[in-house]
Short mmCIF file of C-alpha atoms in Angstrom, two decimals:
data_model
loop_
_atom_site.label_atom_id
_atom_site.label_comp_id
_atom_site.label_asym_id
_atom_site.label_seq_id
_atom_site.Cartn_x
_atom_site.Cartn_y
_atom_site.Cartn_z
CA UNK A 105 114.56 76.61 119.57
CA UNK A 106 117.85 78.01 117.87
CA UNK A 107 119.82 80.54 116.15
CA UNK A 108 117.61 82.62 113.64
CA UNK A 109 120.15 85.52 112.95
CA UNK A 110 124.04 85.90 112.75
CA UNK A 111 123.81 88.40 115.87
CA UNK A 112 122.73 85.47 118.00
CA UNK A 113 124.21 82.56 119.94
CA UNK A 114 123.09 79.62 121.70
CA UNK A 115 123.92 78.31 125.20
CA UNK A 116 123.48 74.55 125.65
CA UNK A 117 123.70 73.86 129.06
CA UNK A 118 124.08 70.22 130.30
CA UNK A 119 123.42 69.33 134.02
CA UNK A 120 125.66 66.42 134.34
CA UNK A 121 123.99 65.24 137.55
CA UNK A 122 120.49 64.53 136.13
CA UNK A 123 121.08 64.56 132.40
CA UNK A 124 118.94 67.58 131.74
CA UNK A 125 119.85 69.78 128.80
CA UNK A 126 118.56 73.49 128.65
CA UNK A 127 119.26 75.68 125.65
CA UNK A 128 118.99 79.68 126.04
CA UNK A 129 119.36 81.89 122.68
CA UNK A 130 120.61 85.43 123.40
CA UNK A 131 121.94 88.40 121.29
CA UNK A 132 125.70 89.04 121.28
CA UNK A 133 125.12 92.56 123.09
CA UNK A 134 122.99 91.18 125.81
CA UNK A 135 124.10 90.44 129.24
CA UNK A 136 123.99 86.73 130.07
CA UNK A 137 122.58 85.81 133.50
CA UNK A 138 122.24 81.87 134.40
CA UNK A 139 120.12 80.64 137.28
CA UNK A 140 121.63 77.57 138.02
CA UNK A 141 120.63 74.94 140.78
CA UNK A 142 123.22 73.14 142.68
CA UNK A 143 125.05 70.78 140.48
CA UNK A 144 127.80 70.21 137.92
CA UNK A 145 127.24 71.79 134.34
CA UNK A 146 129.05 71.60 131.00
CA UNK A 147 128.09 74.86 129.13
CA UNK A 148 128.74 75.07 125.26
CA UNK A 149 128.32 77.96 122.98
CA UNK A 150 126.91 77.54 119.31
CA UNK A 151 127.43 80.49 116.86
CA UNK A 152 126.27 78.92 113.85
CA UNK A 153 122.80 78.93 112.47
CA UNK A 154 122.81 75.51 111.21
CA UNK A 155 124.11 74.25 114.60
CA UNK A 156 127.57 72.94 113.20
CA UNK A 157 130.26 75.23 115.08
CA UNK A 158 130.11 74.59 118.71
CA UNK A 159 132.63 75.76 121.06
CA UNK A 160 132.40 74.35 124.78
CA UNK A 161 133.78 72.47 127.83
CA UNK A 162 133.53 74.97 130.44
CA UNK A 163 132.65 73.10 133.55
CA UNK A 164 130.91 75.15 135.94
CA UNK A 165 129.91 73.77 139.56
CA UNK A 166 127.27 75.18 141.88
CA UNK A 167 127.53 74.10 145.40
CA UNK A 168 124.57 74.01 147.73
CA UNK A 169 123.94 77.02 150.03
CA UNK A 170 126.54 79.25 147.92
CA UNK A 171 125.58 82.77 147.80
CA UNK A 172 126.95 83.70 144.26
CA UNK A 173 126.94 87.39 144.96
CA UNK A 174 129.65 86.92 147.55
CA UNK A 175 131.88 84.46 146.17
CA UNK A 176 134.51 82.85 148.57
CA UNK A 177 137.35 83.90 146.43
CA UNK A 178 139.19 87.01 145.17
CA UNK A 179 136.73 87.40 142.48
CA UNK A 180 133.56 89.39 142.60
CA UNK A 181 130.21 88.12 141.11
CA UNK A 182 130.76 90.36 138.22
CA UNK A 183 133.90 88.35 137.04
CA UNK A 184 132.11 85.45 136.05
CA UNK A 185 130.05 87.59 133.64
CA UNK A 186 133.33 88.87 131.98
CA UNK A 187 134.76 85.55 131.39
CA UNK A 188 131.60 84.16 129.76
CA UNK A 189 131.60 87.26 127.55
CA UNK A 190 135.11 87.13 126.70
CA UNK A 191 134.74 83.43 125.80
CA UNK A 192 131.82 84.03 123.50
CA UNK A 193 133.50 86.96 121.89
CA UNK A 194 136.34 84.43 121.09
CA UNK A 195 134.18 81.94 119.72
CA UNK A 196 132.27 84.32 117.44
CA UNK A 197 135.89 85.79 116.11
CA UNK A 198 136.84 82.08 115.37
CA UNK A 199 133.65 81.23 113.71
CA UNK A 200 133.59 84.63 111.43
CA UNK A 201 137.51 83.77 110.62
CA UNK A 202 136.63 80.20 109.76
CA UNK A 203 133.67 81.17 107.69
CA UNK A 204 135.48 83.97 105.79
CA UNK A 205 138.41 81.47 104.91
CA UNK A 206 136.09 78.86 103.25
#
């Protein structure tokens, strides 16, 4: 598993509660939906085909018995999708800026 084209990115999801690692490849124009069980996660995005440019450190906590479609905050469930898409877009911009300067 990994990145095969420059229009792809890889999400590496670390479950810090049980030390499991999951990887999901997606296209940049694709909606990102994660199905996470209760626990604490670190989510990193890799935008380089040789796995050398990783951006991450997003900590995400899923509480037991939480309904993600009706969050107990002022944000609706689609807000998190926009946050993730914005972060991935910034990572892509940083990667291509860094690549063009080399």
